[in-house]
CSV table of C-alpha atoms in Angstrom, one decimal:
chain,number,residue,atom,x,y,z
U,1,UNK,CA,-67.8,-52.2,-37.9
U,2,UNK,CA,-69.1,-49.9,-34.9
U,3,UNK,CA,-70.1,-52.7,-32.9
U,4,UNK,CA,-71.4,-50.7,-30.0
U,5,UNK,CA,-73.0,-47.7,-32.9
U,6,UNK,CA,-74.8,-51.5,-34.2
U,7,UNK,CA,-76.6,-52.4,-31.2
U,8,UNK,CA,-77.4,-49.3,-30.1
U,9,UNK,CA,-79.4,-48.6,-33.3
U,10,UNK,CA,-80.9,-51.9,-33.4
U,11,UNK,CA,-82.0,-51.9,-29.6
U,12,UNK,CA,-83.9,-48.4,-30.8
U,13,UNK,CA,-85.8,-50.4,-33.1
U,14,UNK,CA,-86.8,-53.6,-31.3
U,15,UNK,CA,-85.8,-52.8,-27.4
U,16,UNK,CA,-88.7,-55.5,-26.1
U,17,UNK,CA,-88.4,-58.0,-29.1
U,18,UNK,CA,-86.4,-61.4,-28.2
U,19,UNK,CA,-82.8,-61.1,-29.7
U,20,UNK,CA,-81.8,-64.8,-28.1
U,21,UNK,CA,-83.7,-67.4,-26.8
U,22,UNK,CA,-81.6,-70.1,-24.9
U,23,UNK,CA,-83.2,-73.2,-23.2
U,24,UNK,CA,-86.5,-71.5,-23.8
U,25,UNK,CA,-85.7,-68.2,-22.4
U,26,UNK,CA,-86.0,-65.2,-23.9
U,27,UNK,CA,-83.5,-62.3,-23.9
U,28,UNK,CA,-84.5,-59.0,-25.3
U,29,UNK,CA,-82.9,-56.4,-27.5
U,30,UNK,CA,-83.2,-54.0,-24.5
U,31,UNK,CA,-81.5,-56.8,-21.5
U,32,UNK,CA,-78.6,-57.9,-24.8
U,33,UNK,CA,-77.9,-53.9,-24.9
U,34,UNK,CA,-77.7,-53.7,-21.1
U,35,UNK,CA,-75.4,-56.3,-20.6
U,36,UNK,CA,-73.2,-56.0,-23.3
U,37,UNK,CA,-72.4,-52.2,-21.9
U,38,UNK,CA,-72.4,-53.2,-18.5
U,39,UNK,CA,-70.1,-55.9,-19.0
U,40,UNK,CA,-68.1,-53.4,-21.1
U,41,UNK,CA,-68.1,-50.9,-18.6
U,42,UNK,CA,-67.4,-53.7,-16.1
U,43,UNK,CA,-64.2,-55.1,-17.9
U,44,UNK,CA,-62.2,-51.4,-18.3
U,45,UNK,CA,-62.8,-50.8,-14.3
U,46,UNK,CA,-61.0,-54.5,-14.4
U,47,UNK,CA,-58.7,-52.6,-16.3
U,48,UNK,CA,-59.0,-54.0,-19.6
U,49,UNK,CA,-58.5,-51.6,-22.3
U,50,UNK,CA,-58.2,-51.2,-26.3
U,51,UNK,CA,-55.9,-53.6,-28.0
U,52,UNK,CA,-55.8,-56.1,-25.5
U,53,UNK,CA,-56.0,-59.5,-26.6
U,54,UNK,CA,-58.9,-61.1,-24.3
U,55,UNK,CA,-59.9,-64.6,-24.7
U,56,UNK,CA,-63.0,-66.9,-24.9
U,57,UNK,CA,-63.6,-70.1,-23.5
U,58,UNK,CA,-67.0,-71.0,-22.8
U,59,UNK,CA,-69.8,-73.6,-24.9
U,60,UNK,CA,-72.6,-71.4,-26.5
U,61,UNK,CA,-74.6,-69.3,-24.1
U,62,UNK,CA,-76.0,-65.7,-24.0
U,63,UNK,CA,-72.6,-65.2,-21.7
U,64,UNK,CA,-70.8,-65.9,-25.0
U,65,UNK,CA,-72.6,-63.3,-26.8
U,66,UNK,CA,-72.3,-60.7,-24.3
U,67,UNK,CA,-68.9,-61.1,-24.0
U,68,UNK,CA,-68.1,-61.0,-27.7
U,69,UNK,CA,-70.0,-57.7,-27.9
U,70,UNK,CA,-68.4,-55.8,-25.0
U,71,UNK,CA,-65.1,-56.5,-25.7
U,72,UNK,CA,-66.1,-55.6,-30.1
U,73,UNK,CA,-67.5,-52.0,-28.1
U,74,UNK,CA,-64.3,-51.7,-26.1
U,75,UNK,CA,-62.1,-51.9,-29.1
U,76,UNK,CA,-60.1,-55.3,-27.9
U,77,UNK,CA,-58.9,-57.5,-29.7
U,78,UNK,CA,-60.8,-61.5,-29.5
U,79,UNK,CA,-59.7,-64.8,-29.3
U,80,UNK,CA,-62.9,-67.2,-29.2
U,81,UNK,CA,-61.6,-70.7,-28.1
U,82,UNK,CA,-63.1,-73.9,-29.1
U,83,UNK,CA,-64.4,-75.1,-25.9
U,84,UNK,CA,-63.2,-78.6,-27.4
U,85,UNK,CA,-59.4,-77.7,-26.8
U,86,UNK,CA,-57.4,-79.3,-23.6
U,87,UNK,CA,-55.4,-77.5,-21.1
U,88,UNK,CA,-52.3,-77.9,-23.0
U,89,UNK,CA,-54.1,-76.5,-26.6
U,90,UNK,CA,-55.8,-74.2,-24.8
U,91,UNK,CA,-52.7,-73.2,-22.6
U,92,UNK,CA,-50.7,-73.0,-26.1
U,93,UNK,CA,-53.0,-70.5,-27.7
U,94,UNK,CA,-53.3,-68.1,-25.1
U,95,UNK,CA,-49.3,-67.9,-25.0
U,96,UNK,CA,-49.1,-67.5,-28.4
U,97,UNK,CA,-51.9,-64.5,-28.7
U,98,UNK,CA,-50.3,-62.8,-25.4
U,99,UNK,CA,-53.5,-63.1,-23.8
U,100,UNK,CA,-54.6,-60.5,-21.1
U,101,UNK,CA,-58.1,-62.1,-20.1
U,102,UNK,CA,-59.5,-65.0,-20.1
U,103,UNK,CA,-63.3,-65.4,-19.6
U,104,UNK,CA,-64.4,-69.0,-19.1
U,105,UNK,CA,-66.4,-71.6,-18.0
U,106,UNK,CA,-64.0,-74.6,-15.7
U,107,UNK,CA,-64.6,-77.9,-16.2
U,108,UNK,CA,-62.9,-80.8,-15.1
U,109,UNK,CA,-60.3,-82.0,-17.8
U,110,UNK,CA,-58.8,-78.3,-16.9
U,111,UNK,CA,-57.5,-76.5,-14.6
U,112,UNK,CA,-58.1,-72.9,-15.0
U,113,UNK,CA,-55.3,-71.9,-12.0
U,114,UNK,CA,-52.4,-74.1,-13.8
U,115,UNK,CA,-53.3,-72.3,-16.8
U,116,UNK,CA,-52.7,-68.9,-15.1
U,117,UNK,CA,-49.2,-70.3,-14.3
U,118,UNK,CA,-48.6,-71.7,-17.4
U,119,UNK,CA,-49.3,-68.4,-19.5
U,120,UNK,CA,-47.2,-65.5,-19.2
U,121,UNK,CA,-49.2,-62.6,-18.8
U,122,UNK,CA,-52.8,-63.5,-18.3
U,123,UNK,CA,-53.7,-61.5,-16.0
U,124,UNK,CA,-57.5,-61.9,-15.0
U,125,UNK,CA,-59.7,-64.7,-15.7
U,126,UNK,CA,-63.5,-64.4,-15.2
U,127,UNK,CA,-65.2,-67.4,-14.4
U,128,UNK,CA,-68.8,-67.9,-15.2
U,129,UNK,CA,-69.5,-70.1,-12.1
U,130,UNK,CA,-68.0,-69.8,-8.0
U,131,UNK,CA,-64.5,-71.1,-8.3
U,132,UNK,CA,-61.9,-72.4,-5.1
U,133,UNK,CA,-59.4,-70.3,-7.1
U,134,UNK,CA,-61.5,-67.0,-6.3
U,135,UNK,CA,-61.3,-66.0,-9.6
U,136,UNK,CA,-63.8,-63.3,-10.6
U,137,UNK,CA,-67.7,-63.9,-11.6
U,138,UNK,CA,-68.6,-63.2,-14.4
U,139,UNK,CA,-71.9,-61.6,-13.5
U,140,UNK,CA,-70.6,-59.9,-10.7
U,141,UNK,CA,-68.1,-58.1,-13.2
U,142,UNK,CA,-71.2,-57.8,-15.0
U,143,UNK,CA,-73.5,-55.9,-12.0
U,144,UNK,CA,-70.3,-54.0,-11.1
U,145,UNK,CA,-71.1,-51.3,-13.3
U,146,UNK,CA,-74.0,-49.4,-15.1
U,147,UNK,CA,-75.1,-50.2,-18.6
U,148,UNK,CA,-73.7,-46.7,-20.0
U,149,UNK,CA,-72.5,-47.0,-24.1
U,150,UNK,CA,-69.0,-46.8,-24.1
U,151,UNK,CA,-67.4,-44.8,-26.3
U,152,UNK,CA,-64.0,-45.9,-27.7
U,153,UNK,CA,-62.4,-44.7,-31.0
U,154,UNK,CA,-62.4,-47.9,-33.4
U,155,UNK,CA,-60.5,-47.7,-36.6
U,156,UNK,CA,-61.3,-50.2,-39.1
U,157,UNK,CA,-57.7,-51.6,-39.3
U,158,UNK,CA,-58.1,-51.9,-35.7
U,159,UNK,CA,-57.1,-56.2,-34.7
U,160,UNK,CA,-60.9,-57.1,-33.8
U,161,UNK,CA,-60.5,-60.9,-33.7
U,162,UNK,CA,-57.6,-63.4,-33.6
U,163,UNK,CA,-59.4,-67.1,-34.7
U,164,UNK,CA,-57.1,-70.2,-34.1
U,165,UNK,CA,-58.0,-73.0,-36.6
U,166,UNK,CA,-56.1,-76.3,-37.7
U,167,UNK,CA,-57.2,-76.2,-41.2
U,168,UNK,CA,-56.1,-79.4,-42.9
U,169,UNK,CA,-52.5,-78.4,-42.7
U,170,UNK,CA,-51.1,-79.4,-38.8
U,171,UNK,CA,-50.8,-76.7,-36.2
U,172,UNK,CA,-53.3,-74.2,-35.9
U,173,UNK,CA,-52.9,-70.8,-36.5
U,174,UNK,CA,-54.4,-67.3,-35.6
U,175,UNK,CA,-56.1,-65.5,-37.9
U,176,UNK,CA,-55.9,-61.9,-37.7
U,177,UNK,CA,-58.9,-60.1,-38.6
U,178,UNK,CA,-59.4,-56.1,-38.3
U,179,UNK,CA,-62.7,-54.3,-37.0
U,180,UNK,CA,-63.4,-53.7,-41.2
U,181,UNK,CA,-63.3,-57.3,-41.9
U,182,UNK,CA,-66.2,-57.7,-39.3
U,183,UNK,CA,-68.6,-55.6,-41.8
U,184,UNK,CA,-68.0,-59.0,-44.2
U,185,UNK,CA,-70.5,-61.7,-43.3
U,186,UNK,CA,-73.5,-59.3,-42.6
U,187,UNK,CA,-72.7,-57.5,-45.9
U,188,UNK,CA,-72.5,-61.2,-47.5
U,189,UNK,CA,-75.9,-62.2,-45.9
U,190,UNK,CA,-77.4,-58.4,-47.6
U,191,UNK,CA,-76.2,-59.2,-50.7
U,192,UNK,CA,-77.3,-63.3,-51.3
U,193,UNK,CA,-80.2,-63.7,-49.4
U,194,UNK,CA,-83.3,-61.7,-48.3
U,195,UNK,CA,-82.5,-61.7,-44.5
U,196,UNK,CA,-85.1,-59.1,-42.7
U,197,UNK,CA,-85.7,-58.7,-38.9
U,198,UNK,CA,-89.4,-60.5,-38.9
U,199,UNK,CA,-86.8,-63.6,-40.1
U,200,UNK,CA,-86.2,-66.2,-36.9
U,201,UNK,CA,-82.4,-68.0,-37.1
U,202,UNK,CA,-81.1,-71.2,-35.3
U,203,UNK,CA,-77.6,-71.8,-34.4
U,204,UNK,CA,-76.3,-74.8,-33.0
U,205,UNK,CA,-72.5,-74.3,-35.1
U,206,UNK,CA,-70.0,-73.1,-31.9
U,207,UNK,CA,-69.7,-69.6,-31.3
U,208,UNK,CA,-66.0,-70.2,-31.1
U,209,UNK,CA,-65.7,-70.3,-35.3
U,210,UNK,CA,-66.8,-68.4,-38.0
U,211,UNK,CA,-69.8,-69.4,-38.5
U,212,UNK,CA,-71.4,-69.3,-35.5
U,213,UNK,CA,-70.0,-65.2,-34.9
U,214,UNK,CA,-71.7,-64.7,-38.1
U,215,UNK,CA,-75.2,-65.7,-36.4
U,216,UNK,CA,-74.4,-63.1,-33.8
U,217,UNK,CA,-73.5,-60.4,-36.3
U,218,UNK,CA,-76.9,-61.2,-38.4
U,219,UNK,CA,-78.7,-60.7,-34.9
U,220,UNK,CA,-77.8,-57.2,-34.3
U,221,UNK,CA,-77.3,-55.7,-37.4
U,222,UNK,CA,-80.4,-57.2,-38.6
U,223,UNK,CA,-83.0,-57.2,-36.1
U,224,UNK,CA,-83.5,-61.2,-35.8
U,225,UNK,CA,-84.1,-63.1,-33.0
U,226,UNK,CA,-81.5,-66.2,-32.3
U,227,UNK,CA,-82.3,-69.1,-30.7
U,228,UNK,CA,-78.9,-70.4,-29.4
U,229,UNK,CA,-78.4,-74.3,-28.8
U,230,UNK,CA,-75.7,-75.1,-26.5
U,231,UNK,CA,-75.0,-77.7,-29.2
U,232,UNK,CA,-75.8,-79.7,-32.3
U,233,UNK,CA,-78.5,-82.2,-31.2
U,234,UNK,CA,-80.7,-83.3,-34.1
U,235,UNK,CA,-84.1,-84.1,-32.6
U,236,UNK,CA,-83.8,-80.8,-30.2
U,237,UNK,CA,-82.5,-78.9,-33.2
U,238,UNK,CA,-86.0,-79.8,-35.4
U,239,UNK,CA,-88.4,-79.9,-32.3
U,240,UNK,CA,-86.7,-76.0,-31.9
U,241,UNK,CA,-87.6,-75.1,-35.6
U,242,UNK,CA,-91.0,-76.3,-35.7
U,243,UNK,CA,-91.7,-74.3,-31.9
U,244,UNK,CA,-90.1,-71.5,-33.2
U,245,UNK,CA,-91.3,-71.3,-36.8
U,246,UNK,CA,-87.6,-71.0,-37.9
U,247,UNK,CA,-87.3,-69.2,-41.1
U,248,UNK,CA,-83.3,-69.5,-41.7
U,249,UNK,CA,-80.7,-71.3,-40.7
U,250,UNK,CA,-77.1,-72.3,-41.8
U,251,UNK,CA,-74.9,-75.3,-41.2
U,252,UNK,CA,-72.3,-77.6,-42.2
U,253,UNK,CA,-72.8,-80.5,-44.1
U,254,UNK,CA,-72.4,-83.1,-41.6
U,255,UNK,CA,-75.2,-81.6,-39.0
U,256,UNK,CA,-77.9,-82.2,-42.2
U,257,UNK,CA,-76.6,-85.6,-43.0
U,258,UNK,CA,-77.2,-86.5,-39.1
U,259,UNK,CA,-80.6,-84.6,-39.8
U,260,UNK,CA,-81.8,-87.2,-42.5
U,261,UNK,CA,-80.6,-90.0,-40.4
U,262,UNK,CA,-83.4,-89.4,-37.7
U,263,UNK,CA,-86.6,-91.6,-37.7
U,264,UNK,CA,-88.5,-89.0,-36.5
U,265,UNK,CA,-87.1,-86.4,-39.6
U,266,UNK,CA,-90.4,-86.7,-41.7
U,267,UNK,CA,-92.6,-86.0,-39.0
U,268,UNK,CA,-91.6,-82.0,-38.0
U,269,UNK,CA,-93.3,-79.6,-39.4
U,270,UNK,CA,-90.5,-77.5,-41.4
U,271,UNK,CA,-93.1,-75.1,-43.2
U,272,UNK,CA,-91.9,-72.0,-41.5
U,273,UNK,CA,-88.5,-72.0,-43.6
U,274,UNK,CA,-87.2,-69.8,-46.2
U,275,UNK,CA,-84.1,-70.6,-46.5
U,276,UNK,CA,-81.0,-72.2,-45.6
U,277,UNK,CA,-77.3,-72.6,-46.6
U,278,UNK,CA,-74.8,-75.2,-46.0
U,279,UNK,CA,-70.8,-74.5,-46.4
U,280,UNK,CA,-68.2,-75.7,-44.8
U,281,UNK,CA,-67.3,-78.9,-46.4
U,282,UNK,CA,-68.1,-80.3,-49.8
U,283,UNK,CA,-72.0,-81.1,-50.0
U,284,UNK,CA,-74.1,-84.0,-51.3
U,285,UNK,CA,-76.1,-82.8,-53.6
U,286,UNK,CA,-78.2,-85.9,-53.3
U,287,UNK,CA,-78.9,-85.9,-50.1
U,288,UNK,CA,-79.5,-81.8,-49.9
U,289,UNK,CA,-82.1,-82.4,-52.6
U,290,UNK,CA,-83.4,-85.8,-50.3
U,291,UNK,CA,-83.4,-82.9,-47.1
U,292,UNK,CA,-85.1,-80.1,-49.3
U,293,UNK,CA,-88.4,-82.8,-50.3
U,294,UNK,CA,-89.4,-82.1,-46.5
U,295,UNK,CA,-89.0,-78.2,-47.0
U,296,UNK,CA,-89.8,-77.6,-50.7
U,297,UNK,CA,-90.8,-74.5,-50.0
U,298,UNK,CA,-87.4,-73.2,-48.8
U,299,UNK,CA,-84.5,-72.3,-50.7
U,300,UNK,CA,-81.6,-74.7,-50.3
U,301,UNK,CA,-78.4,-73.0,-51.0
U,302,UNK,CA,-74.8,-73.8,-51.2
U,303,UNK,CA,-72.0,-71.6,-50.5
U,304,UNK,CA,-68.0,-71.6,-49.8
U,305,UNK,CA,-65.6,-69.3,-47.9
U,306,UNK,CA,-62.9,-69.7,-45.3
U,307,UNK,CA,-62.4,-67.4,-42.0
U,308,UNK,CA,-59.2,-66.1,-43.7
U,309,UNK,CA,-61.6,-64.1,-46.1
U,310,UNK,CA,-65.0,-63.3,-43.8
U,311,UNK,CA,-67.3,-66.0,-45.0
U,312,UNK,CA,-69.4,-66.7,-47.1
U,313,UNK,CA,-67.6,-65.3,-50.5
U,314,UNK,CA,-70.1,-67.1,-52.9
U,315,UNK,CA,-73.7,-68.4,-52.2
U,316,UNK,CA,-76.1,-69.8,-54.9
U,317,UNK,CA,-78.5,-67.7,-55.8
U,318,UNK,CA,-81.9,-67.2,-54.5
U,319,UNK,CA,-83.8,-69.7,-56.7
U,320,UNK,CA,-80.9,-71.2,-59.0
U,321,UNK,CA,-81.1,-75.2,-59.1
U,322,UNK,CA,-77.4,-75.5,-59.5
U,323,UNK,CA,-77.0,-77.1,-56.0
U,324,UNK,CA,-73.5,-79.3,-57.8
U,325,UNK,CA,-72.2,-75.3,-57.6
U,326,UNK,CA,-71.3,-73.4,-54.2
U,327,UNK,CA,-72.3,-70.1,-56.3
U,328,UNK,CA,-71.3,-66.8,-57.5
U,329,UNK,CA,-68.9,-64.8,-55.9
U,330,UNK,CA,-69.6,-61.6,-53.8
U,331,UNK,CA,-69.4,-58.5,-55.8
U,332,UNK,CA,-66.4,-56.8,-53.5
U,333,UNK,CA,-64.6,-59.8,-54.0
U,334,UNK,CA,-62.5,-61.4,-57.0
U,335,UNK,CA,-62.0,-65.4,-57.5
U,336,UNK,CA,-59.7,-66.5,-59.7
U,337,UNK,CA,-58.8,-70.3,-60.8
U,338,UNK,CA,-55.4,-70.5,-61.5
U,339,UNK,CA,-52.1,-73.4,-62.7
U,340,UNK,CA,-48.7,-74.2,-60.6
U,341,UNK,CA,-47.7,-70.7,-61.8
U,342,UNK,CA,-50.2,-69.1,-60.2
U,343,UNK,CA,-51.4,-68.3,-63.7
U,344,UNK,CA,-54.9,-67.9,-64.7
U,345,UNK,CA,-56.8,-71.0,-66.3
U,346,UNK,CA,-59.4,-70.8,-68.6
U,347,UNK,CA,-63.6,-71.9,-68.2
U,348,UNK,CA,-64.1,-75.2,-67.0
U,349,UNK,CA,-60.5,-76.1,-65.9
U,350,UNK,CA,-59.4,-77.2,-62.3
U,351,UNK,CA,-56.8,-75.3,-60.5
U,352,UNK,CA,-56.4,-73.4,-57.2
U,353,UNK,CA,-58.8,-71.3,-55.8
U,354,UNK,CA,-57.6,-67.9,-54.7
U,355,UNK,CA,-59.5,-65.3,-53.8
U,356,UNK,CA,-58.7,-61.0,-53.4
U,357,UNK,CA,-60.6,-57.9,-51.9
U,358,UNK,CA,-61.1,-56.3,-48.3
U,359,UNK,CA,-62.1,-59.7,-46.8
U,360,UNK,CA,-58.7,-61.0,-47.1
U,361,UNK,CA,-57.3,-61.6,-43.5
U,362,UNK,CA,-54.6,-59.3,-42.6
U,363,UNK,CA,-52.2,-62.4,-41.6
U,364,UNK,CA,-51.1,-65.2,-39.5
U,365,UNK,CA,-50.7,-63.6,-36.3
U,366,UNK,CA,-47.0,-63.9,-35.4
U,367,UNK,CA,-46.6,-66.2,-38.3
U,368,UNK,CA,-45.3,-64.0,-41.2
U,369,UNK,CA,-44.0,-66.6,-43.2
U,370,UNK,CA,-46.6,-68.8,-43.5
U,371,UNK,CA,-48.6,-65.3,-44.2
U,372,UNK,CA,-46.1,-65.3,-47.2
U,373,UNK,CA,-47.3,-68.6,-48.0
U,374,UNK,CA,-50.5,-68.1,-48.5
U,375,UNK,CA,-50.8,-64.0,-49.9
U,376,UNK,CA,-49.2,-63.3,-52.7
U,377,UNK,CA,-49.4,-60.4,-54.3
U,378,UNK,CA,-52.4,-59.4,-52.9
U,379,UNK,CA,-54.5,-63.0,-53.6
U,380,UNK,CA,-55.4,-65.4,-50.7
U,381,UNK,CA,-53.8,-68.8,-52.0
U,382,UNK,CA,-57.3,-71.2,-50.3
U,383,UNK,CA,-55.7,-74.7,-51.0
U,384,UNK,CA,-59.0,-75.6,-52.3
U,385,UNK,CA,-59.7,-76.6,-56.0
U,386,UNK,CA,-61.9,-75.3,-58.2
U,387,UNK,CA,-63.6,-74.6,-61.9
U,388,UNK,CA,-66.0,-72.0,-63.4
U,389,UNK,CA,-68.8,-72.8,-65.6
U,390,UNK,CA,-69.7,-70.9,-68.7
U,391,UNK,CA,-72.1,-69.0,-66.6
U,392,UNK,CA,-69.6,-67.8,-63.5
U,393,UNK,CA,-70.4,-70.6,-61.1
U,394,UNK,CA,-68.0,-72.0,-58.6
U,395,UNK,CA,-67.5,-75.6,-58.2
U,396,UNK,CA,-65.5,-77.0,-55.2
U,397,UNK,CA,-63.5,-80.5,-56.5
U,398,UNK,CA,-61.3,-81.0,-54.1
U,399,UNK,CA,-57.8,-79.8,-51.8
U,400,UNK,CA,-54.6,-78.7,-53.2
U,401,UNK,CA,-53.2,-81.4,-51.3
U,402,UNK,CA,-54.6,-84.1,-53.3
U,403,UNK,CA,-52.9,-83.3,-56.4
U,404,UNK,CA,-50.6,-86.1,-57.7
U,405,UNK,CA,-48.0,-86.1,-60.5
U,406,UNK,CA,-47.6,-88.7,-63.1
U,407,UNK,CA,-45.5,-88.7,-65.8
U,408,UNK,CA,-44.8,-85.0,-65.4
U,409,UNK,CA,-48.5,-84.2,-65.4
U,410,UNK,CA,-50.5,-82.8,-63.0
U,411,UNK,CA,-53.6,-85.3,-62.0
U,412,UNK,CA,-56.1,-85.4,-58.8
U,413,UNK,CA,-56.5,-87.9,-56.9
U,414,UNK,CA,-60.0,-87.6,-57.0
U,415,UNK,CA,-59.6,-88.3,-61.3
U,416,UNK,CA,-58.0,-91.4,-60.1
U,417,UNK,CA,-60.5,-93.0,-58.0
């Protein structure tokens, strides 16, 4: 993806409409443009250039957006941090990803000038508030320069993002993703759901993970305006789609099942949505059918994918009831269910999910064995397990992990309980 070509193209269109609104304030398609390219413009005079690895540590905010943008236009490679992590997780990432920049926000659980000592080659760090250390300021790199488009040759196997997750396996790891894989999630949200630019979208997911970069993606490729939560609050998360008249909105199991739990739940107006989907973790499909009798006029939807392949890689279909199912998959990808062999089951038979096409990460940065691991052959190896149904449907059962032998069979230990 030409991040920069992107917004450029979608400012023509809708310079004055909102793109973000945080804490009630607006932001523009016209002042998103300006300060992605300023900040852009701003970073190289700091010297950053293509193929660095510059990192992010901040909690949601436009800042966060900006930042992602300007260094997508200038060709660098990202790191978004989970503004969760502690100094010593934080300080272990940024060693292991050779980190050049750091743009954050301090708090005090860290300290941002240990860090700088801690990790070899981190140059510059950009601080969104004054700081003792006399680190720089964000907005004055920001003001330092003029909002001018950069122009920077991208190639799609360019490294565009490195994302550090835990998964359910110990240490985390980085997964490499190129400038192509970026074209993924918007092409995902194209092809399962109607998404337009008169649609209205609420994120509270971090912008740190997958899911919350694919909010930002929707925004400018799309045309819709994005109103950013800091973080997942329930009431302020309903009382923002009601005000808003929120038409679309995705989200991990556990933020609905805190949704349903709320006194005040029955009494928002939730008339405004379309749609939503929920992926992440395995659903409920009681309670999504409980959540979708206060919005039965939106389309509830399930859907499964991991950052290694550019989520989502199946979504129900618009209007299928089969809410069990997490959908069909993607047309640019192929799914396969397969045995211990890695060979392929039949219809209706649990095995391990593993999944091929252009959305495959291109590795484990600076982890080639574990890349080994987990692509073989050309087929992403998800540790999840799965069946089809006679008519192509995807059902999530369960983690690799959980299978058990007994008497020289295989057995889950969810068919035990």
């Amino acid at each position: 993806m030409d991040v920069a070509s992107v917004l450029i193209n979608t400012t023509k269109k809708f310079h004055s409409k909102p793109a973000i609104i945080f804490r009630d304030q607006p932001i523009s398609f016209l002042a998103l443009c300006d300060n992605v390219f300023k900040l852009a413009n701003g970073l190289l005079k700091s010297g950053i250039k293509k193929s660095d690895k510059a990192a992010i540590y901040l909690p949601n905010c436009p800042e966060y957006v900006y930042s992602y943008l300007a260094l997508f236009s200038l060709g660098v490679t990202v790191v978004p941090l989970d503004y969760m992590l502690t100094e010593d997780e934080l300080a272990s990432c940024l060693s292991h990803c050779q980190a050049k920049l750091l743009i954050a926000k301090e708090k005090e659980a860290l300290s941002l000038e240990n860090l700088k000592k801690r990790v070899p080659g981190l140059e510059n760090i950009i601080v969104l508030e004054e700081s003792k250390n006399n680190f720089k300021l964000f907005q004055d790199v920001l003001n330092s320069a003029r909002p001018l488009p950069v122009e920077i040759e991208i190639n799609d196997r360019d490294p565009a993002l490195i994302m550090y997750t835990s998964g359910t396996t110990g240490s985390p790891k980085g997964i490499l993703l190129n400038y192509k894989h970026l074209d993924g999630s918007p092409k995902a949200m194209e092809y399962f759901v109607d998404l337009t630019d008169k649609d209205v979208k609420i994120s509270a997911l971090p912008l740190s993970h997958s899911a919350g970069l694919i909010y930002i993606q929707n925004c400018i490729c799309y045309g819709i305006t994005l109103v950013l939560m800091e973080r997942f609050q329930p009431l302020e998360f309903l009382k923002n789609i009601q005000k808003y008249k929120v038409t679309c909105f995705h989200l991990v199991p556990s933020m609905y099942y805190a949704i349903l739990h709320l006194k005040e739940f029955e009494s928002f107006d939730l008339s405004s949505l379309r749609w939503l989907v929920v992926f992440g973790a395995p659903s409920d499909p009681h309670s999504l059918r409980r959540f979708q009798q206060y919005c039965p006029q939106a389309h509830l939807l399930n859907g499964w994918g991991l950052t290694e392949t550019c989520p989502p890689n199946t979504v129900i279909p618009l209007g299928s009831k089969k809410i069990e199912s997490v959908g069909k998959p993607a047309p640019w990808v192929e799914i396969r269910i397969v045995g211990e062999e890695d060979n392929e089951l039949p219809q209706g038979q649990v095995g391990e999910i593993v999944i091929s096409g252009w959305v495959v990460m291109e590795g484990y940065y600076q982890d080639p064995k574990t890349t080994s691991e987990v692509i073989k052959n050309g087929w992403f190896h998800t540790g999840d397990l799965g069946r089809f149904d006679q008519e192509g449907f995807l059902y999530i059962v369960g983690r690799k992990k959980d299978m058990i032998k007994v008497s020289g069979e295989i057995v889950y230990s969810f068919e035990v309980e």
